[in-house]
Coordinates of C-alpha atoms in Angstrom, one line a residue:
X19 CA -12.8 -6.3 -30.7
X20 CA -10.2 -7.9 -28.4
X21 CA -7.4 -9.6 -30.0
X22 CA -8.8 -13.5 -29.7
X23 CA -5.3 -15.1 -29.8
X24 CA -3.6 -12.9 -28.1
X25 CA -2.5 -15.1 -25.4
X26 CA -1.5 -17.8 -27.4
X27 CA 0.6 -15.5 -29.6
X28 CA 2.4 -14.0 -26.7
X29 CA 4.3 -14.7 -23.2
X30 CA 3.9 -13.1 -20.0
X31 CA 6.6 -10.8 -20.2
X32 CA 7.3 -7.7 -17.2
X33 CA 9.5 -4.8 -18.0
X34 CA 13.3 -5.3 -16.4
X35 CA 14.3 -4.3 -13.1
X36 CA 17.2 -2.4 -13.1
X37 CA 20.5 -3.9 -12.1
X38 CA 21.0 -4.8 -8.8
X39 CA 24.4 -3.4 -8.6
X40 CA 23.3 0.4 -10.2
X41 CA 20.0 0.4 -7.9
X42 CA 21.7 0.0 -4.2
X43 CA 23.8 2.9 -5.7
X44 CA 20.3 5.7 -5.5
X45 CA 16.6 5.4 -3.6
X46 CA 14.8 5.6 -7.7
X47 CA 12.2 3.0 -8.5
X48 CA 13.8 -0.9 -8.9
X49 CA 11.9 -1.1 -12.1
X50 CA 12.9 0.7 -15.3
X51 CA 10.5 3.5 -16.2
X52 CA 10.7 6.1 -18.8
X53 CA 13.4 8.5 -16.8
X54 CA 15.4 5.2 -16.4
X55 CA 15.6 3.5 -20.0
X56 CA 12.6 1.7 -20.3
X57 CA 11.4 2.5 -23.4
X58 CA 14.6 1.5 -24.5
X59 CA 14.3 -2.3 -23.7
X60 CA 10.7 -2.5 -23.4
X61 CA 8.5 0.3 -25.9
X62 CA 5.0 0.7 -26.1
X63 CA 4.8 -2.0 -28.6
X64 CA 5.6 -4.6 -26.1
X65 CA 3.0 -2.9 -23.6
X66 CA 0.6 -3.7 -26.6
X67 CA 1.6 -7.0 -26.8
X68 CA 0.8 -7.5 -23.0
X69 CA -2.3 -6.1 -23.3
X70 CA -3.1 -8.6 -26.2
X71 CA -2.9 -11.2 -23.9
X72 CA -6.1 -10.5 -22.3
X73 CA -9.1 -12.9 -23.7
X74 CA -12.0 -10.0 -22.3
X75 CA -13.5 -13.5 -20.7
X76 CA -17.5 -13.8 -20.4
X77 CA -16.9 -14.3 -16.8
X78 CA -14.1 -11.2 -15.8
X79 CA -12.8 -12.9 -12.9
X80 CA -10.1 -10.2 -12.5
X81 CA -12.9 -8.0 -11.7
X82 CA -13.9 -9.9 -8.5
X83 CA -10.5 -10.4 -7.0
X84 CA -10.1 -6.4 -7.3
X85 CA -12.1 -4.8 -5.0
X86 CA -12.2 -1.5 -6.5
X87 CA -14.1 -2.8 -9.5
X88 CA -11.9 -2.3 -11.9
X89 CA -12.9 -2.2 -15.9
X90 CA -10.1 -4.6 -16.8
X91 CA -10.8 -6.3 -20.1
X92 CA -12.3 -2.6 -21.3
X93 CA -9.0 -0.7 -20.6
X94 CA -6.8 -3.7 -21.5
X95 CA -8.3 -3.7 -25.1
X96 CA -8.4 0.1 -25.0
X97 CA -4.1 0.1 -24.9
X98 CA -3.8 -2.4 -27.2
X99 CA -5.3 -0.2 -29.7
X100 CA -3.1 2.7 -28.0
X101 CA -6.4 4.8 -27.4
X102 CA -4.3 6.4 -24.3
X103 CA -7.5 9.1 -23.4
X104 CA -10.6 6.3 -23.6
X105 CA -8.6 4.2 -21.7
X106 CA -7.5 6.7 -18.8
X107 CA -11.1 7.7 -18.6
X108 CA -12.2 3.7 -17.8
X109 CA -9.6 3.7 -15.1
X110 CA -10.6 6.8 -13.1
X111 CA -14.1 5.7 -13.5
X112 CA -13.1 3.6 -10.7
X113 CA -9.8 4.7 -9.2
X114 CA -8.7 7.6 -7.9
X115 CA -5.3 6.9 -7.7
X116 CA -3.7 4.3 -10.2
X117 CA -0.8 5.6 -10.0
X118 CA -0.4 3.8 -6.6
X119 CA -2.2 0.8 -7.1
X120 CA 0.2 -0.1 -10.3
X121 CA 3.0 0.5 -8.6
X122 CA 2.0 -0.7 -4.5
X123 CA -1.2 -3.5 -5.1
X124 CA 0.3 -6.6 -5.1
X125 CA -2.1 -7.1 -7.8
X126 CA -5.4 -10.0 -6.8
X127 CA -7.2 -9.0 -9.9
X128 CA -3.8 -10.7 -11.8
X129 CA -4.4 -13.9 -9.1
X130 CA -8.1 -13.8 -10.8
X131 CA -6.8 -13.5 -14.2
X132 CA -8.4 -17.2 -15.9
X133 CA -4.7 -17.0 -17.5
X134 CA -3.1 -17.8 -14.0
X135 CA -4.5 -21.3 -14.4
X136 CA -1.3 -21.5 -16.6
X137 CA 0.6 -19.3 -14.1
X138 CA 1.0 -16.0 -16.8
X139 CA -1.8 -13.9 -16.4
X140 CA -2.4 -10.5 -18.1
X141 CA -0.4 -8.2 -16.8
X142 CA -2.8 -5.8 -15.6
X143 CA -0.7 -3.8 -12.6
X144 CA 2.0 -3.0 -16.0
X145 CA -1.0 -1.8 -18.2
X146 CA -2.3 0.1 -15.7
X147 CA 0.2 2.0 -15.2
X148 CA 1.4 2.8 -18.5
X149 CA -2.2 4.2 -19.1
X150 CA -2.0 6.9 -15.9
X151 CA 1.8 7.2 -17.3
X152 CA 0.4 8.0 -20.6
X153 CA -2.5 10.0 -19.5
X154 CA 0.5 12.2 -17.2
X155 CA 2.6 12.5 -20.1
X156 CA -0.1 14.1 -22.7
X157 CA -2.1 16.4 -20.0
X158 CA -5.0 15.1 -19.7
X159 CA -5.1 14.4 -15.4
X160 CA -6.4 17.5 -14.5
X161 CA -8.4 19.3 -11.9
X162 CA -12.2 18.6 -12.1
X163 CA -13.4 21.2 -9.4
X164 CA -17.0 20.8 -8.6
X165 CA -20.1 22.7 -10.8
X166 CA -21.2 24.2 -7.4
X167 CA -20.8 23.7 -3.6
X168 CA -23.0 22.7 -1.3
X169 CA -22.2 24.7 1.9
X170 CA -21.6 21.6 4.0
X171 CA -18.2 20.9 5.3
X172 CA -16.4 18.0 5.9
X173 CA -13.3 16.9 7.7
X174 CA -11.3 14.3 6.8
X175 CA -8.6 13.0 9.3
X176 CA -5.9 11.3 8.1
X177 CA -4.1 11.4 4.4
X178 CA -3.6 8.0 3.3
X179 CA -4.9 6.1 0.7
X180 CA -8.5 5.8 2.3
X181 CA -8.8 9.7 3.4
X182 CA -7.6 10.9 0.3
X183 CA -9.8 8.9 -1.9
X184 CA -12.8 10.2 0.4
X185 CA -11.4 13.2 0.2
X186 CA -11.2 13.7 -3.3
X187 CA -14.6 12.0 -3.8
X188 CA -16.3 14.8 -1.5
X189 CA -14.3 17.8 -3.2
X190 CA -16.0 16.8 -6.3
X191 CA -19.3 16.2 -4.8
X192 CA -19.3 19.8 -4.0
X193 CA -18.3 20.1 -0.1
X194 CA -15.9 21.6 1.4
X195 CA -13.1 19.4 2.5
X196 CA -10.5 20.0 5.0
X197 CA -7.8 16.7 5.4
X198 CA -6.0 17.0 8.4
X199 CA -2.5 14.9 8.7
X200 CA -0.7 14.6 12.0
X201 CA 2.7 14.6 10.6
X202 CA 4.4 17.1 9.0
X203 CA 3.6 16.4 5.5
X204 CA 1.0 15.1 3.7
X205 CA 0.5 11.3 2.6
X206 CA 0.8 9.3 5.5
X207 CA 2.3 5.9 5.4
X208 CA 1.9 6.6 1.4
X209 CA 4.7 9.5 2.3
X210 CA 6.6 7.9 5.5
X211 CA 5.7 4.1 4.9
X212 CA 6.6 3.6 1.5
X213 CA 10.0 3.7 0.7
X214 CA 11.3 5.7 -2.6
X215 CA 12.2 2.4 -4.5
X216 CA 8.8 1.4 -4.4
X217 CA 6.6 4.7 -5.5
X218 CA 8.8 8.0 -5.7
X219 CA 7.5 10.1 -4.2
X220 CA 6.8 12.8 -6.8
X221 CA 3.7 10.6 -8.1
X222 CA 2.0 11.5 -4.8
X223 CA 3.0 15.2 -4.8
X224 CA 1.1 15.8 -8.5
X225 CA -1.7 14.4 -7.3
X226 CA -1.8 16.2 -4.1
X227 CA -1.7 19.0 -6.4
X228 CA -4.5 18.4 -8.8
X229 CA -6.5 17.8 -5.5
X230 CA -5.7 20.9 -4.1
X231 CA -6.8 22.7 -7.4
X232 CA -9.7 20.8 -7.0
X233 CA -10.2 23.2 -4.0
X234 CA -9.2 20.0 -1.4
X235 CA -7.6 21.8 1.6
X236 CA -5.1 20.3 3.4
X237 CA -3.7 20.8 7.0
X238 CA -0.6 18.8 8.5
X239 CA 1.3 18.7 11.0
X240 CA -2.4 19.2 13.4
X241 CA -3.2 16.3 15.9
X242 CA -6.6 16.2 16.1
X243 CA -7.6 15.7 19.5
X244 CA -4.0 16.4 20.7
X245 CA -3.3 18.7 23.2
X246 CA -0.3 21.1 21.0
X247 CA -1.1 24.6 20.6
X248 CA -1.7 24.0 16.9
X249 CA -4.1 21.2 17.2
X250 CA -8.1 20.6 16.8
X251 CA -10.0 19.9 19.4
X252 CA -12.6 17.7 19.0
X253 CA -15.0 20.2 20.3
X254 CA -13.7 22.8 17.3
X255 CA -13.8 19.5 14.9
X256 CA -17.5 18.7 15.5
X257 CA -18.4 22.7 15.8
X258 CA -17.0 23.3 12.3
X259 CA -17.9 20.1 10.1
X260 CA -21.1 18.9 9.2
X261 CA -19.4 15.4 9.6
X262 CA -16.4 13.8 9.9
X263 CA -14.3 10.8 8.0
X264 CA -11.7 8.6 10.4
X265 CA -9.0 7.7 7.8
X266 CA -6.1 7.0 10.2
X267 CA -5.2 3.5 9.6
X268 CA -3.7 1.2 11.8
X269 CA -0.4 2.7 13.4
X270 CA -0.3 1.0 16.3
X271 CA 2.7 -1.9 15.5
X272 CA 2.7 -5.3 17.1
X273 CA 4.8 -5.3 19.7
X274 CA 7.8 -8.5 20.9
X275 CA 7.6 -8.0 24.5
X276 CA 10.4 -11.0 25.4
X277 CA 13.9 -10.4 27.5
X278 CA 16.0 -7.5 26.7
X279 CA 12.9 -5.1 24.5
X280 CA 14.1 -2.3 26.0
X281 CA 17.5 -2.5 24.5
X282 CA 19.0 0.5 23.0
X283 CA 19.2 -0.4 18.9
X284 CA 15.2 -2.2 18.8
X285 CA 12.8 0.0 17.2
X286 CA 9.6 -0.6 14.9
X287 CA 9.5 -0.7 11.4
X288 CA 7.7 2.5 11.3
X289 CA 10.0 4.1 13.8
X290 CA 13.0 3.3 11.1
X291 CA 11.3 3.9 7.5
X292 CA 10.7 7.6 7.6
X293 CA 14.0 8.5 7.9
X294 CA 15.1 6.4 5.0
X295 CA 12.4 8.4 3.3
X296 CA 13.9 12.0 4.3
X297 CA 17.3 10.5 3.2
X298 CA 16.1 8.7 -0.2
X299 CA 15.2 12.8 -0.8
X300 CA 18.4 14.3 0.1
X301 CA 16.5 16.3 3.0
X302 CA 18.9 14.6 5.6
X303 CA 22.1 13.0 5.3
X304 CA 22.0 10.9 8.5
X305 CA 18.9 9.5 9.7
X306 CA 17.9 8.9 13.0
X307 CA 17.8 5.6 12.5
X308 CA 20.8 4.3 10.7
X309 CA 21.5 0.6 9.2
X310 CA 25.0 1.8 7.7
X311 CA 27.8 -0.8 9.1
X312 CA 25.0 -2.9 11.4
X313 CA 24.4 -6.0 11.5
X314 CA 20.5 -6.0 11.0
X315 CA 18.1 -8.4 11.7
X316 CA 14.2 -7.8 10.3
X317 CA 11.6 -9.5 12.5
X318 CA 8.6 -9.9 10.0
X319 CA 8.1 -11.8 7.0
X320 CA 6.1 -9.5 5.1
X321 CA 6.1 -6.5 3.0
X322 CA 7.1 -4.2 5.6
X323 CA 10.0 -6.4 6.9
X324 CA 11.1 -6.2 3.0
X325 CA 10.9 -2.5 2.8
X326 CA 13.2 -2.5 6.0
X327 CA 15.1 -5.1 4.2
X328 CA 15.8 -2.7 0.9
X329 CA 16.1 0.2 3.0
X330 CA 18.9 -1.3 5.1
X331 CA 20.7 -2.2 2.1
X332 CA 20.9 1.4 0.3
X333 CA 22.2 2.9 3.9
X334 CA 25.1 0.5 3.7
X335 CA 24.3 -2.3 6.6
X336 CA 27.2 -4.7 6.8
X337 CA 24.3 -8.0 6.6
X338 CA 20.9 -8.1 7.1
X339 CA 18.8 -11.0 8.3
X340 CA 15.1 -11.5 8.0
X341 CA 12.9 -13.7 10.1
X342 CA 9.6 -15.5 9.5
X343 CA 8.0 -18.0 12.3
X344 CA 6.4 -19.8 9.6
X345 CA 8.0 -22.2 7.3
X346 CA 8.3 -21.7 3.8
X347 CA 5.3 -20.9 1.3
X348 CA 5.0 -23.6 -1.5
X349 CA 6.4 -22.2 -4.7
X350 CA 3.4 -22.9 -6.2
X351 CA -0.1 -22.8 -5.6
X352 CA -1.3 -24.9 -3.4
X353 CA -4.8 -27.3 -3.4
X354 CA -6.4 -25.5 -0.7
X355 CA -5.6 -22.3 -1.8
X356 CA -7.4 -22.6 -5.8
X357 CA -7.6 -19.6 -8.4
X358 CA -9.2 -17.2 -8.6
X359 CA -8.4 -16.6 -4.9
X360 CA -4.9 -15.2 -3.9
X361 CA -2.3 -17.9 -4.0
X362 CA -0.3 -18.0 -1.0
X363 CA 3.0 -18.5 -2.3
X364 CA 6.9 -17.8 -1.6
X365 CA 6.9 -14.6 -3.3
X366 CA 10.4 -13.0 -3.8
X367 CA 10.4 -9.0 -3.6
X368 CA 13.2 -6.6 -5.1
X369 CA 14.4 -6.4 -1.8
X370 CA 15.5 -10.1 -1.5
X371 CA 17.2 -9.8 -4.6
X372 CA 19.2 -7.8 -3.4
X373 CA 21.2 -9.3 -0.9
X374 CA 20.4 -10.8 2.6
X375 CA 19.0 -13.8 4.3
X376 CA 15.9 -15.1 4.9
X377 CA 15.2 -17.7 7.9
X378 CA 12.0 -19.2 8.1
X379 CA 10.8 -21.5 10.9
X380 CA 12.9 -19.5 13.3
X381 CA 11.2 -17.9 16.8
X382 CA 12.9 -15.4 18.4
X383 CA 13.5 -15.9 22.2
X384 CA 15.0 -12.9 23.7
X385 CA 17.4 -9.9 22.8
X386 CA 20.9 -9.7 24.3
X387 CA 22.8 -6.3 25.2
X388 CA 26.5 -5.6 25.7
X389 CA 27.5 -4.3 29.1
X390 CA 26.5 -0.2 27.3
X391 CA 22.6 -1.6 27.3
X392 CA 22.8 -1.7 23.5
X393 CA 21.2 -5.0 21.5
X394 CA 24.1 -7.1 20.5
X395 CA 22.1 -10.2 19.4
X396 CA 19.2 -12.2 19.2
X397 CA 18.6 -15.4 20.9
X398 CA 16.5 -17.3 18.1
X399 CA 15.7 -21.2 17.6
X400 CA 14.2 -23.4 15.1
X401 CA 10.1 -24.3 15.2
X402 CA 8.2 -27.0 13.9
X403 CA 4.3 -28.3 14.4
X404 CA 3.9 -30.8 16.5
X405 CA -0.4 -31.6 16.7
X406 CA -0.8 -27.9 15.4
X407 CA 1.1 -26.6 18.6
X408 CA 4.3 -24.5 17.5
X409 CA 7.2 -26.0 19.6
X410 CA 11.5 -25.2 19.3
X411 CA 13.5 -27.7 17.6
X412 CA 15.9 -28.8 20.3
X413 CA 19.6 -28.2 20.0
X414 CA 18.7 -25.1 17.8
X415 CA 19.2 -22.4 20.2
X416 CA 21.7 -20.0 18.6
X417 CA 22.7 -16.2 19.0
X418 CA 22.2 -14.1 15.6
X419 CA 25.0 -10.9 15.8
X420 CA 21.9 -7.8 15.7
X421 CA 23.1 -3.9 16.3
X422 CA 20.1 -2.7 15.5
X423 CA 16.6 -5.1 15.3
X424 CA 13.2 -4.0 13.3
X425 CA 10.0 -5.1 14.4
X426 CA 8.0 -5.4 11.7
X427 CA 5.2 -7.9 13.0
X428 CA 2.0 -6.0 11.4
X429 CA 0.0 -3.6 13.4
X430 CA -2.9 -4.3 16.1
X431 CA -5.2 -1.9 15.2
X432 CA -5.8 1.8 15.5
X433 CA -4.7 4.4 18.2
X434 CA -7.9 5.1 20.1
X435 CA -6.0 7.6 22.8
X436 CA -6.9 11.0 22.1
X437 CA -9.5 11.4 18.8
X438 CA -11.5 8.2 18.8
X439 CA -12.0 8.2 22.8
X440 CA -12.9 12.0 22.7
X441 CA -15.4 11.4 20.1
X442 CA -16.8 8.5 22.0
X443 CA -16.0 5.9 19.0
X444 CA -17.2 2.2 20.4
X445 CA -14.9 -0.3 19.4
X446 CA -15.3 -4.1 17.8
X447 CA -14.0 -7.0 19.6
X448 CA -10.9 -7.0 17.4
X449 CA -10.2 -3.5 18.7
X450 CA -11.6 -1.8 14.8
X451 CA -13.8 1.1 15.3
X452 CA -16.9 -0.2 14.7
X453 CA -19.5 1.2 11.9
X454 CA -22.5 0.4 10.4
X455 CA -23.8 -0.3 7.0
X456 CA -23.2 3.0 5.8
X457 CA -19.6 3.6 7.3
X458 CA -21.0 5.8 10.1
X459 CA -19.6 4.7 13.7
X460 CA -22.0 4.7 16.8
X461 CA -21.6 8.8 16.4
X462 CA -23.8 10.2 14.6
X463 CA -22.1 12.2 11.5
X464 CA -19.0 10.4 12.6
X465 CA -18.0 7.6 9.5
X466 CA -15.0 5.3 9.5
X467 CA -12.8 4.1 6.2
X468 CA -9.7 2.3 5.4
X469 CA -8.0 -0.1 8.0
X470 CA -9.1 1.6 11.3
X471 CA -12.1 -0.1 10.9
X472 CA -11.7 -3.3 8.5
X473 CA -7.9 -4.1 9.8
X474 CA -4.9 -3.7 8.7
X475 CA -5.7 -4.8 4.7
X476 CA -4.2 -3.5 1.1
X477 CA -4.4 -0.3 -0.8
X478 CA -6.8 -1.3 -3.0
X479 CA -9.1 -2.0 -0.1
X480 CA -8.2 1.9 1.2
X481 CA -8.9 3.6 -2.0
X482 CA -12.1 1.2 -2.1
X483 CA -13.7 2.4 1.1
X484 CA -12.6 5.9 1.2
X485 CA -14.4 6.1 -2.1
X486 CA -17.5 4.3 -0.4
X487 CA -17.5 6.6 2.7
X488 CA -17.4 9.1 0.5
X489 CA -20.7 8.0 -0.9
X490 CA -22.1 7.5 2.7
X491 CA -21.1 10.7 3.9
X492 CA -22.1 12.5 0.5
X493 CA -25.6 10.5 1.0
X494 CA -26.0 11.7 4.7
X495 CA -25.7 15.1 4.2
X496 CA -27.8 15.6 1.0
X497 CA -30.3 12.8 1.2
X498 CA -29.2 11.2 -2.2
X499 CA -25.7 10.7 -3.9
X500 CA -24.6 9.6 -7.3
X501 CA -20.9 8.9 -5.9
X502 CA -20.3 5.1 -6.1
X503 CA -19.5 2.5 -3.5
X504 CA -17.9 -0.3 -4.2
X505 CA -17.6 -2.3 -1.4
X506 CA -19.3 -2.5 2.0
X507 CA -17.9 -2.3 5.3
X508 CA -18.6 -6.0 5.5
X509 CA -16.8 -7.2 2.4
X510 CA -13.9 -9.4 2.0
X511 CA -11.8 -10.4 -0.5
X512 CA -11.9 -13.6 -2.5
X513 CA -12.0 -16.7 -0.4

């Protein structure tokens, strides 16, 4: 029985992130967690407390603006009461992975929460990861290898979110799975894209290992479809497997082609956050990239631009700037945009706590070099709407001092040189691969999950379909499946 007054009793309350001054100092997690005093300044009993707060509504709205399906009222009411084992097993019912969704999902099942009428709902990202913390912590996330195999092989390419959700998914199901990563480790952008203060890495890296006890194979640093001496042809690919999942994602980055792009010092996000990675972990002490004693200017409101934001303030940059076309969000939710859906509002990361500026309504107009072909600055100005056109502010042309300039405008779809192209992959009119009901592409055996063919989206929506595909795939082969699907190719979140 829930607790009925929970949420009258008690306040939204989060636990502390750690000083700004002590976390520039390291690459660990901004929030406190148990290796960093948390349970100091807020215990278990204050998780409880949060957990209270849920009102297990006859309507679960949380459960539509989460697109994994997520038993939220059951597992909140479950760590209220502290039972830890019931409450992990209600969680992996539907997620393979909450370890990254509590820490990385910016969390629309808490937009759906009937308590964010108020503007406090339940703090369901917090409970959820105290339950996989708790479920870490006593032993009970363990391998659960299949009862028997079914002799058909599948090959999964790429090791994100979606692929490893499908992969894990299939492994259980009884084929053999073989994941195959083009870079040198695996994870993809969860390992390269993701900086340390967001998800250490070590969360990934016991997971990877339960998988592989699962009997999960992974292969990295193979290009399938490349040309190296190592890599997988597509011929070998579709020789060996009796099908095949596309998990690459989206890593193809929107592009600023204006005056002066080809200036030494102007890179892409993603060309600039793995090496913060490999220097967060000690496993290089200058990366290629460097924002130590630059002036930096982010070009990208989002989430990326912020993790280029917090990464170029733990490598020492002397100031960093951020840029957003757009004006403002409101600071509150707006009439158009009602609960449940996602409100569209000025959210404020860890990142931009920590220092910087942030300049909205500003378009950038070309890059400058000095006279050694090196970006020296940014030519921006001011925009407004005039009759829904996007026009400069005049008298607003200004330079912005930039030694080194991150793109970080989102990402136009997926790379279709090489892999997609060889397998003959027809494409959408957005540039997605395009698939069918049942995830498969126009190739036969062939099935697409994650962002490559829904766009570039959130994790929740990757775990979502690589658990779906799974199902497809797991379907196709055997004729029947018991493996769930939770969304469709076609589904979209909360509108």
């Amino acid at each position: 029985m829930v607790d009925q007054t929970g949420f009258l009793k008690f306040d939204r309350q989060m636990p502390p992130r750690r000083p700004v001054e002590l976390r520039l100092l390291d690459w660990k997690e901004v929030y406190l967690n148990r290796d960093t005093g948390e349970d100091a300044v807020f215990p278990v009993s204050a998780l409880r407390e949060q957990a209270a707060r849920c009102m297990d509504c006859g309507i679960p709205f949380c459960h539509h603006g989460c697109p994994l399906g997520n038993l939220i009222p059951e597992w909140n009411d479950l760590a209220r009461r502290e039972d830890w084992q019931e409450a992990i097993e209600r969680l992996h019912a539907t997620n393979n992975f909450p370890e990254f969704t509590g820490k990385l999902c910016p969390a629309p099942c808490e937009s759906a929460c009937v308590l964010n009428l108020d503007d406090a709902p339940v703090t369901i990202k917090q409970i959820e990861w105290e339950i996989i913390d708790q479920a870490f912590l006593n032993g009970w996330v363990t391998p659960q290898p299949p009862a028997e195999l079914t002799g058909r092989k599948v090959a999964v390419i790429g090791s994100g979110p979606a692929g490893l959700a499908a992969a894990q998914q299939l492994t259980r199901a009884g084929h053999e799975v073989t994941v195959y990563e083009r870079d040198d480790r695996i994870g993809g952008l969860l390992r390269y894209g993701i900086p340390e203060f967001k998800m250490e890495k070590r969360h990934l890296d016991r997971r990877l290992d339960q998988m592989r006890a699962e009997g999960t194979r992974f292969v990295a640093g193979v290009d399938v479809g490349g040309s190296g001496p190592d890599d997988v042809s597509v011929a070998q690919l579709r020789g060996e497997f009796d099908a095949v999942v596309l998990a690459i994602g989206t890593p193809v980055g929107r592009d600023l082609p204006l005056p002066g792009r080809d200036l030494e010092g102007v890179h892409f996000a993603m060309e600039y956050l793995p090496g913060g990675n490999l220097q967060a972990l000690g496993e290089i002490d200058e990366p290629p990239i460097d924002a130590a004693g630059k002036h930096v200017v982010i070009i990208g409101g989002g989430d990326t631009g912020a993790d280029c934001l917090g990464t170029a303030h733990r490598q020492g940059a002397a100031s960093v700037a951020q840029l957003d076309y757009k004006p403002p969000a409101p600071g509150s939710r707006p009439q158009d945009n009602p609960w449940p859906t996602y409100e569209m509002i000025l959210r404020v990361s860890p990142a931009h706590e920590e220092g910087g500026e942030r300049l909205f309504a500003v378009n950038t107009e070309a890059f400058i070099g000095d006279e050694h072909g090196r970006v020296r600055a940014l030519q921006v100005s001011d925009v407004r709407m005039v009759d829904g056109t996007r026009e400069p502010v005049p008298g607003t042309t200004r330079e912005l001092p930039a030694d080194l300039v991150l793109l970080a405008l989102g990402y136009t779809g997926p790379q279709t040189a090489g892999l997609v192209e060889e397998l003959g992959c027809e494409l959408t009119d957005r540039g997605a691969v395009a698939r069918d009901a049942e995830y498969m592409s126009t190739v036969p055996g062939v099935f697409v999950a994650g962002d490559m063919g829904r766009g570039q989206s959130l994790i929740v929506w990757a775990i979502a379909e690589g658990r779906a595909a799974a199902g497809a795939v797991d379907s196709w082969l055997t004729g029947n499946s018991m493996l769930p699907r939770p969304v469709t190719p076609t589904a979209v979140p909360l509108r």
